[in-house]
Coordinates of C-alpha atoms in Angstrom, one line a residue:
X172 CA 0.0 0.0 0.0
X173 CA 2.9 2.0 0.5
X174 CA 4.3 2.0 -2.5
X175 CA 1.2 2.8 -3.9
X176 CA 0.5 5.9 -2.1
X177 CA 4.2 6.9 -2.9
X178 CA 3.5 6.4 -6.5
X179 CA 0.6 8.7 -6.3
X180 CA 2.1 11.2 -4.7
X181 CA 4.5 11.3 -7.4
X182 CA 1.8 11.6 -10.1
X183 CA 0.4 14.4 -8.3
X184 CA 3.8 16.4 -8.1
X185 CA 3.9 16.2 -12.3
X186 CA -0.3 16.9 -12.3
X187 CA 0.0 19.9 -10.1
X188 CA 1.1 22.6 -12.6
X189 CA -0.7 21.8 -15.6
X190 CA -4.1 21.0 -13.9
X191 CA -3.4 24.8 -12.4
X192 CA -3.3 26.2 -16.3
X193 CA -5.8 24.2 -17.7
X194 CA -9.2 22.5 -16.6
X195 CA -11.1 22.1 -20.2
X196 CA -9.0 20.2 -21.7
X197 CA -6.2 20.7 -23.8
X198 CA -7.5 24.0 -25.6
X199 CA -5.1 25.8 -25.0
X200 CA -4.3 28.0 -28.6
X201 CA -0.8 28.7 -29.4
X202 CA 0.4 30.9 -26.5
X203 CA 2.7 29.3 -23.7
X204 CA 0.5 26.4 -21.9
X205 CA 1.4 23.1 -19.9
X206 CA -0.8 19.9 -21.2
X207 CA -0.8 16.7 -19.3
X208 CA -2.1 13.4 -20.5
X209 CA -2.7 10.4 -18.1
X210 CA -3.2 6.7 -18.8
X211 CA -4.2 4.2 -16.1
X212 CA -4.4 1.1 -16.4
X213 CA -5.7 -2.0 -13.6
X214 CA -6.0 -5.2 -15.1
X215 CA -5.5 -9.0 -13.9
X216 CA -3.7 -12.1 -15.7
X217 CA -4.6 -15.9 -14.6
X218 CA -2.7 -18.3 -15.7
X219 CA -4.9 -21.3 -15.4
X220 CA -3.3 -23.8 -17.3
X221 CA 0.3 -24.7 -18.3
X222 CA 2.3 -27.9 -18.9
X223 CA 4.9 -26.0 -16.8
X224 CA 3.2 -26.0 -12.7
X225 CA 4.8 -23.1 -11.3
X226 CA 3.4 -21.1 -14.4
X227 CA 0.1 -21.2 -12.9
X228 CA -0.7 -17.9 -10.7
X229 CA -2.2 -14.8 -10.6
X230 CA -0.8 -11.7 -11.3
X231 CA -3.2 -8.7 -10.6
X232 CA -1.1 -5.6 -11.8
X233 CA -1.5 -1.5 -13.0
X234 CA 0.1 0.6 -15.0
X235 CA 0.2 4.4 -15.3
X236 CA 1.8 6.7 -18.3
X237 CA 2.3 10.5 -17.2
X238 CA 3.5 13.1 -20.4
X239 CA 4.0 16.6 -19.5
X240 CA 4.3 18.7 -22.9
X241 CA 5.5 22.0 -21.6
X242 CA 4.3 24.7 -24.7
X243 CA 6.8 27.2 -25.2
X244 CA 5.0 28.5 -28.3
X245 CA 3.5 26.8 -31.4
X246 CA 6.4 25.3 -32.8
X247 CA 8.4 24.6 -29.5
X248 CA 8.0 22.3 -26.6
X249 CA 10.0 20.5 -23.8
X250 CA 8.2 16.6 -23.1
X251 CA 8.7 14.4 -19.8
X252 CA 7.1 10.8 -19.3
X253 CA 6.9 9.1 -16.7
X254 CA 6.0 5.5 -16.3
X255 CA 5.4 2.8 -13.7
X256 CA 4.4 -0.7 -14.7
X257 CA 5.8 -3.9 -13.8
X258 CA 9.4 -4.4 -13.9
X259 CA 10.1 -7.9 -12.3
X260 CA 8.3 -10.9 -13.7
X261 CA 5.2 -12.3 -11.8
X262 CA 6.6 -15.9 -10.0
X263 CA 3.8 -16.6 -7.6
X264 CA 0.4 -15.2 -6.8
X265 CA 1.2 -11.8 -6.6
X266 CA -1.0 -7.9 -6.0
X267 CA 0.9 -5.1 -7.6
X268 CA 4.0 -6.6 -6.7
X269 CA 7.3 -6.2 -9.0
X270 CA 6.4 -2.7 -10.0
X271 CA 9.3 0.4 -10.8
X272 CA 8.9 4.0 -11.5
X273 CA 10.8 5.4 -14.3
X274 CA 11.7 8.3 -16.5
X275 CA 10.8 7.8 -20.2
X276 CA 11.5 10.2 -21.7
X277 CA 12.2 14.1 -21.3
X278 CA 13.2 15.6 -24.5
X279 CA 12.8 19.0 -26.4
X280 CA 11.0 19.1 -30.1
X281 CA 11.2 21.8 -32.5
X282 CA 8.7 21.7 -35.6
X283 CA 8.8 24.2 -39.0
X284 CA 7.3 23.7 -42.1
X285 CA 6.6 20.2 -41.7
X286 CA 9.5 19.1 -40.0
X287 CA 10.4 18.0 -36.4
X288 CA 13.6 17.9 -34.4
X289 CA 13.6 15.9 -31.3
X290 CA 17.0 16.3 -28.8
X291 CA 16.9 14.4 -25.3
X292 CA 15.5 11.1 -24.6
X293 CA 13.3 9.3 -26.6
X294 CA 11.4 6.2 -28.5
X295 CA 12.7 5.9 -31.6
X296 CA 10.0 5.4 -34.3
X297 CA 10.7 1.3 -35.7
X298 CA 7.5 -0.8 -36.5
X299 CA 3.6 -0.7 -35.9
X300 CA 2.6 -3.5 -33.8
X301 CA 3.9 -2.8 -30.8
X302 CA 1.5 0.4 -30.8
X303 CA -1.6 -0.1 -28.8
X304 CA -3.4 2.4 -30.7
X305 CA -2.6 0.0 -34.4
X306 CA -3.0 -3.2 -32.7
X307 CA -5.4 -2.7 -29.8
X308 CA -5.6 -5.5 -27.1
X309 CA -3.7 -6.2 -24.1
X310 CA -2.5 -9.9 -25.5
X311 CA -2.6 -8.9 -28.9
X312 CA 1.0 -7.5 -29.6
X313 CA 3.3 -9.3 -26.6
X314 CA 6.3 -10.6 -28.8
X315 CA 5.9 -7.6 -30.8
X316 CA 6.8 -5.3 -27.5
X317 CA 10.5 -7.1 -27.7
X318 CA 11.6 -4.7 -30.1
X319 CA 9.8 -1.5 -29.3
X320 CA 12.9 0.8 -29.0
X321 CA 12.3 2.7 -26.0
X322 CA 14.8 5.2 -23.7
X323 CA 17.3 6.3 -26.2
X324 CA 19.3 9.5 -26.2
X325 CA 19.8 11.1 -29.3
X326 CA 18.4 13.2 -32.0
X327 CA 15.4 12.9 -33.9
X328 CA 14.0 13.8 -37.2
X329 CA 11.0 13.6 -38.3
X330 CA 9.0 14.8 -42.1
X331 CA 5.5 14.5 -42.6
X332 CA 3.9 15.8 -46.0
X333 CA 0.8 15.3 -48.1
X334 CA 1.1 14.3 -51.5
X335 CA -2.6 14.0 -53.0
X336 CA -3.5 11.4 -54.7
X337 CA -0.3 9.3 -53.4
X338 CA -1.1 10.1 -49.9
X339 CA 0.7 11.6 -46.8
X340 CA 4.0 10.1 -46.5
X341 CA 6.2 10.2 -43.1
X342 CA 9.7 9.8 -42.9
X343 CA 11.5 9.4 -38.9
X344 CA 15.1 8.7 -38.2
X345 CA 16.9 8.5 -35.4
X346 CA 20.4 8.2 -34.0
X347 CA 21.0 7.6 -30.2
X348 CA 22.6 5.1 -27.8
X349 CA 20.3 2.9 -24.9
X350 CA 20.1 5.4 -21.9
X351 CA 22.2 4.0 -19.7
X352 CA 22.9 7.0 -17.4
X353 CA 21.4 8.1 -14.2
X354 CA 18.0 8.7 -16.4
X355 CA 17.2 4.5 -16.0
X356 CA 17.2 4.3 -12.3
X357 CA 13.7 3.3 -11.6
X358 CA 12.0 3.9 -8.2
X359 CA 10.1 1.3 -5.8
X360 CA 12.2 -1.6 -7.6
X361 CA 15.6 -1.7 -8.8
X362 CA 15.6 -5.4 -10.7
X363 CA 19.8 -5.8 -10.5
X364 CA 21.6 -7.5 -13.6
X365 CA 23.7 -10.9 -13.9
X366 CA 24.0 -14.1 -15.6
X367 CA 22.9 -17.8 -14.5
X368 CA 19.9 -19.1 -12.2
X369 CA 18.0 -17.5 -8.8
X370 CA 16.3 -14.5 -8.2
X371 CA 17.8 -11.9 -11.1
X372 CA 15.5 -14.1 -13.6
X373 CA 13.2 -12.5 -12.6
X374 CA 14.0 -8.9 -14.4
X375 CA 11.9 -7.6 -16.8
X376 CA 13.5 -4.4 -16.5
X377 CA 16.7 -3.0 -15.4
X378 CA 16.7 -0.8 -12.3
X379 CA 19.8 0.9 -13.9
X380 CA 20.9 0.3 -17.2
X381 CA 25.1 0.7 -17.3
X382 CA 26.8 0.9 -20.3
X383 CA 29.2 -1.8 -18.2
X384 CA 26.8 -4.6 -19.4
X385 CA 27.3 -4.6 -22.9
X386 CA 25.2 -5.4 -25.8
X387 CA 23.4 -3.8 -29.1
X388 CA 23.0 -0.4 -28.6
X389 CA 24.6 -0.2 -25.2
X390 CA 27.4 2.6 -26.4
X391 CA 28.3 5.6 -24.4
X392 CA 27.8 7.8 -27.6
X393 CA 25.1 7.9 -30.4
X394 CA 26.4 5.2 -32.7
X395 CA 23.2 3.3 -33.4
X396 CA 20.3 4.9 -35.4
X397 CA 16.4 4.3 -36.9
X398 CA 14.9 4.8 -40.3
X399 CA 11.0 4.0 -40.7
X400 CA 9.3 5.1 -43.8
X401 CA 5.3 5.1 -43.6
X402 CA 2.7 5.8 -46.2
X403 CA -1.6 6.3 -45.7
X404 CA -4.0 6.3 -48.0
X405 CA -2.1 5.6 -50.7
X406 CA -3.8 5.7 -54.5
X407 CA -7.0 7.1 -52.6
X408 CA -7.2 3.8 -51.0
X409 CA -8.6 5.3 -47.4
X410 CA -7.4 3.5 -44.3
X411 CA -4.4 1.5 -45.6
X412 CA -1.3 1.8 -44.1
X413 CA 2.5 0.5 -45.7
X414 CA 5.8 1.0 -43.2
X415 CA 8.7 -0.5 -43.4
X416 CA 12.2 0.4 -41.1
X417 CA 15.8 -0.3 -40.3
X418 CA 17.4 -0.3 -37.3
X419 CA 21.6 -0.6 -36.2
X420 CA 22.3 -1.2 -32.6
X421 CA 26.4 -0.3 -32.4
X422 CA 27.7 -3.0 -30.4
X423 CA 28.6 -2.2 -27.0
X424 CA 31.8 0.0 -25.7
X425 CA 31.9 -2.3 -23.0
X426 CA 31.3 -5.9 -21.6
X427 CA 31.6 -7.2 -17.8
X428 CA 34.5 -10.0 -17.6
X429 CA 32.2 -12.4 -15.9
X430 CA 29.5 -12.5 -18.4
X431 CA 30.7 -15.7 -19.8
X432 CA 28.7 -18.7 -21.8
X433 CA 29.7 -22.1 -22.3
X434 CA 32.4 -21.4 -25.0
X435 CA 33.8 -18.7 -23.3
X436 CA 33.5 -14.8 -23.1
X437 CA 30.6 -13.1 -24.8
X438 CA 32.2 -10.4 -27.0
X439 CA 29.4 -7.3 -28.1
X440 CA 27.9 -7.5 -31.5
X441 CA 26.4 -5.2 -33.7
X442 CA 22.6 -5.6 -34.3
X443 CA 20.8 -5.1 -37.7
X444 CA 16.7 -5.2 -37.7
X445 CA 14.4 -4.5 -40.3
X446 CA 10.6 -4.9 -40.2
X447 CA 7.4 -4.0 -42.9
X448 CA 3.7 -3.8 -41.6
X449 CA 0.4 -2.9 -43.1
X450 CA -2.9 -2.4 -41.7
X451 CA -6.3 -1.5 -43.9
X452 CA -9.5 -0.1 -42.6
X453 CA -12.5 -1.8 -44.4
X454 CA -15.7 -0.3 -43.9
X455 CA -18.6 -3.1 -43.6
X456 CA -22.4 -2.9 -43.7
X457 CA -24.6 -1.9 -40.4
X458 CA -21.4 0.2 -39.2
X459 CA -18.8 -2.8 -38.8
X460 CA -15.4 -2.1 -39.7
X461 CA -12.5 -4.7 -40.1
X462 CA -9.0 -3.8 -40.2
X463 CA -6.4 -6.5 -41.0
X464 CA -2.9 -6.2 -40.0
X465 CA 0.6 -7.8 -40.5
X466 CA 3.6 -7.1 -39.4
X467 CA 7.5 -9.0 -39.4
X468 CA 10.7 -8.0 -38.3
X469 CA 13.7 -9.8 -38.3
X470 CA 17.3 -9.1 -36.4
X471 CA 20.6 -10.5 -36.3
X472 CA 23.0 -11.3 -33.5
X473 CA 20.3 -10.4 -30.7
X474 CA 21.8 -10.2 -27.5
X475 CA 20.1 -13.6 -25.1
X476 CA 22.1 -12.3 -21.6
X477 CA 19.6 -15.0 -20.0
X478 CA 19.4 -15.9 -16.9
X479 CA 17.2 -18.9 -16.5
X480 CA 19.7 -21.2 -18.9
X481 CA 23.0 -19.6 -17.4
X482 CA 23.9 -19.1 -21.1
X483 CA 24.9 -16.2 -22.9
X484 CA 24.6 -15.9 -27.1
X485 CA 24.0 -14.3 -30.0
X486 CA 21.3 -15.3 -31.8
X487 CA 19.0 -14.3 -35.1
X488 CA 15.3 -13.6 -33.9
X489 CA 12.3 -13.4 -36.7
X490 CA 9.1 -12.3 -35.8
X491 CA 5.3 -12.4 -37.6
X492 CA 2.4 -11.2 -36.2
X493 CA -1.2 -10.8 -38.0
X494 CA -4.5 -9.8 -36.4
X495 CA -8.4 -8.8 -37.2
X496 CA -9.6 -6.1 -35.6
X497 CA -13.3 -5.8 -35.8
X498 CA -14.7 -3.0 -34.6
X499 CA -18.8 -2.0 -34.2
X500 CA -20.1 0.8 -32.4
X501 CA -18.0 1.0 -28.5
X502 CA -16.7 -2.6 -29.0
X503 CA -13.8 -4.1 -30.7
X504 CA -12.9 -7.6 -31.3
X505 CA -9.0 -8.4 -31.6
X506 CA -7.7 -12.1 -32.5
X507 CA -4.3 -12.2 -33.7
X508 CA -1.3 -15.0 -33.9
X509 CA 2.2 -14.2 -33.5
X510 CA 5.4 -15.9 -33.3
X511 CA 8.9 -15.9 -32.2
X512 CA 11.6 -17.5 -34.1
X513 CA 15.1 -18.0 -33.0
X514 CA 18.2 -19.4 -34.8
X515 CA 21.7 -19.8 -35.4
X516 CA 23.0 -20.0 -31.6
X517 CA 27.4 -19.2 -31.5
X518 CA 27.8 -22.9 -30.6
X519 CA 25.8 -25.9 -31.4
X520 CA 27.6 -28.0 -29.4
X521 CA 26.4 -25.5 -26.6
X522 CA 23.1 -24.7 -27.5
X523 CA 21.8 -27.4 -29.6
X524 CA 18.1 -27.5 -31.1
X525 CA 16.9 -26.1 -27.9
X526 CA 17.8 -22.6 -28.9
X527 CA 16.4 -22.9 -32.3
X528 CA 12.6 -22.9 -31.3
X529 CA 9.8 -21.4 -32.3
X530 CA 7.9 -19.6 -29.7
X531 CA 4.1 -19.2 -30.5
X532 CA 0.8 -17.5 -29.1
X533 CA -2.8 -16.9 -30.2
X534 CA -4.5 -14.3 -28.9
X535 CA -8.4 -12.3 -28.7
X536 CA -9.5 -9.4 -27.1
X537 CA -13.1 -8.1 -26.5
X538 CA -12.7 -3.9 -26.0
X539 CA -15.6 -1.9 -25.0
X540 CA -15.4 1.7 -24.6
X541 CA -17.9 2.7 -21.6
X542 CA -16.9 6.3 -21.5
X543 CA -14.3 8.8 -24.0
X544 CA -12.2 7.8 -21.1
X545 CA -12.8 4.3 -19.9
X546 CA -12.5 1.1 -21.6
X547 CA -13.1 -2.3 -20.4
X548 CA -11.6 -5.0 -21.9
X549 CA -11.3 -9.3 -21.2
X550 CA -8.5 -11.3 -23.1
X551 CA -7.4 -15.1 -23.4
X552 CA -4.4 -16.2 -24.6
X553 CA -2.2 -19.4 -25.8
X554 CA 1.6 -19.2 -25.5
X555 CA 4.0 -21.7 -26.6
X556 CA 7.3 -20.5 -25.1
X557 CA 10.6 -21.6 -22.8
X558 CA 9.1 -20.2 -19.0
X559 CA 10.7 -17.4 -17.6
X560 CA 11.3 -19.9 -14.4
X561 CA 10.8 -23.7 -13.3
X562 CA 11.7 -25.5 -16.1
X563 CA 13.5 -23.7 -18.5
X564 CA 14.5 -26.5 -21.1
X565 CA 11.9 -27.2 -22.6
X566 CA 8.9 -24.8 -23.9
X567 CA 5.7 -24.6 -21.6
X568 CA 2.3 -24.4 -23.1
X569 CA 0.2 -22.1 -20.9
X570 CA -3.0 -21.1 -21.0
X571 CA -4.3 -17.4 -19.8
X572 CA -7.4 -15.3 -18.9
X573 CA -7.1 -11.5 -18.0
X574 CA -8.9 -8.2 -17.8
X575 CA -8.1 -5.0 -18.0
X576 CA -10.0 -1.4 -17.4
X577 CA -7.8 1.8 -18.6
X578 CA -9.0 5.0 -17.7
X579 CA -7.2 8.3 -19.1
X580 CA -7.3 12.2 -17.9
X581 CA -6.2 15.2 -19.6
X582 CA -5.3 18.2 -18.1

């Protein structure tokens, strides 16, 4: 309850300025202003049924979003996010537990004629179906999350124009290095770092990230960039969607001498990723819509520190996910399938098939919006994947029910 309260408290602190500029909204014209956009979310996963037994609890957890856009003028603004959501995996019946409080992002954006220039900390822009907003649904876009590129520092560009007929056409780059300053220190729970078995498998997120620990993109310097290039309503085709992006994670200035897997020290490694997605609104009769979506992304030499196998690689990922979102009046119905592909381990003699699996999940959603600013939602899910603890070598099949309310303010 106490970190609750504390948590709170800390909203309030970043609320307090903006709600004293601005009760109606975020009308605010183009003079200096403060708007402030809260996301809250309370939901509840059950995990009912799993080939692996300690897989089977309850996790009831919540999750709050917090951006600050401080308005210089028209063109100019300064943006903090904060963020508190689960940070250590769930290993037992558990009630808020595992939860961290973290800064984002705080950067400053410039925009002329089009253009926008981002300087601070960030989320690069790199793929679609991580985004909540182009693939709704709690359990709809899980393995997609692995590579949402979040906490960078950097520089940003972005270009957005309209081009008739051939639609509006966005261009983003970005060049940055994984924050791994004071900025990642989290509050409430500091999740530490290491290899091999025990209680640091249970990380989700770092309490500190430290450029010390190696990996893609952990640099002490902007050596790692973005490109995504996106395209609506292309043709006059209304509702359809292309992107497609590169991303090149440096490999890490550093790397701890006792990292070590079964063939020796882990050296860093440069990451390359690409991914291509589309979505398409189609309009139905009696007021249904249904929008298809796809999305893959593949990388090389991912960086596995993990800690339930006490092994260490490099190792290509792939990733697919498609979904149908059907959406009628206040509801929306989400089932999608996604699924996790890794190969080529550093040592077969170390790894062996085991490392070359396929992890899988199927996935639906029922969303109903009660209010502007409340949605309920109910989920179910079927993952095939190695379990974050218990037994680790072999893949789990487990079975999941959840819900999910998320309520959000603006100031």
């Amino acid at each position: 309850m106490l970190k609750i309260l504390s948590f709170l408290a800390g909203f309030a602190l970043l609320l307090v300025p903006a709600a004293a500029q601005a009760s109606e909204g975020h009308a605010h014209g183009e003079g200096a202003h403060v708007d402030t956009d809260v996301t809250l979310k309370l939901g509840v996963d059950r995990n009912y049924r799993s080939t692996n037994a300690r897989t089977r609890y309850t996790d009831a957890y919540g999750e709050a979003e917090a951006v600050a856009k401080f308005h210089f003028n028209a063109a100019f603004f300064v943006q903090a996010k904060l963020h508190w959501e689960r940070v250590k995996f769930a290993t037992e019946n558990r009630a808020f537990g595992g939860h961290g409080l973290y800064l984002e992002n705080l950067f400053a954006s410039l925009a002329f004629d089009g253009n926008s220039v981002a300087l601070g900390k960030f989320n690069p822009n790199f793929g679609m179906g991580w985004d909540d907003a182009r693939l709704p649904g709690f359990y709809a876009n899980e393995f997609a999350k692995d590579y949402q590129t979040k906490e960078a520092i950097g520089a940003a560009y972005g270009r957005k124009a309209d081009f008739g007929a051939l639609g509006t056409h966005k261009f983003d780059a970005a060049f940055f290095f994984l924050d791994n300053t004071s900025l990642s220190r989290s509050a409430f729970n500091r999740p530490a770092y290491g290899p091999g078995q025990g209680p640091l498998s249970t990380t989700q997120r770092l309490g500190q990230n430290r450029a010390i620990y190696g990996g893609p993109g952990n640099t002490t310097a902007p050596e790692s960039f973005a490109f995504q290039y996106e395209i609506a309503d292309p043709a006059g085709v209304a509702g359809l969607v292309f992107a497609a992006g590169y991303r090149y994670l440096a490999a890490g200035d550093k790397q701890p001498a006792g990292l070590q897997a079964g063939n020796g020290p882990v050296a860093s490694r440069a990451s390359h990723g690409t991914v291509a997605a589309a979505r398409y609104e189609i309009g139905l009769p009696a007021g249904f819509v249904l929008t298809p979506f796809v999305e893959w992304a593949k990388f090389t030499d991912v960086f596995n520190s993990d800690p339930n196998i006490g092994v260490n690689q490099f190792k290509d990922r792939a990733y697919l996910t498609t979904a149908a979102i059907l959406t009628w009046r206040d509801w929306t119905l989400v089932a999608s399938r996604m699924t996790r592909t890794f190969a080529r381990p550093d040592n077969e003699a170390v790894a062996g098939a085991f490392f070359n699996q396929e992890d899988r999940q199927v996935a639906a959603n029922l969303l109903y919006k009660v209010w502007d600013d409340l949605t309920l939602g109910a989920g179910y899910r079927k993952t095939r994947a190695v379990p974050v603890f218990g037994n680790v070598n072999r893949q789990a099949v487990t079975n999941s029910f959840g819900a999910q309310a998320v309520y959000t303010l603006e100031f």
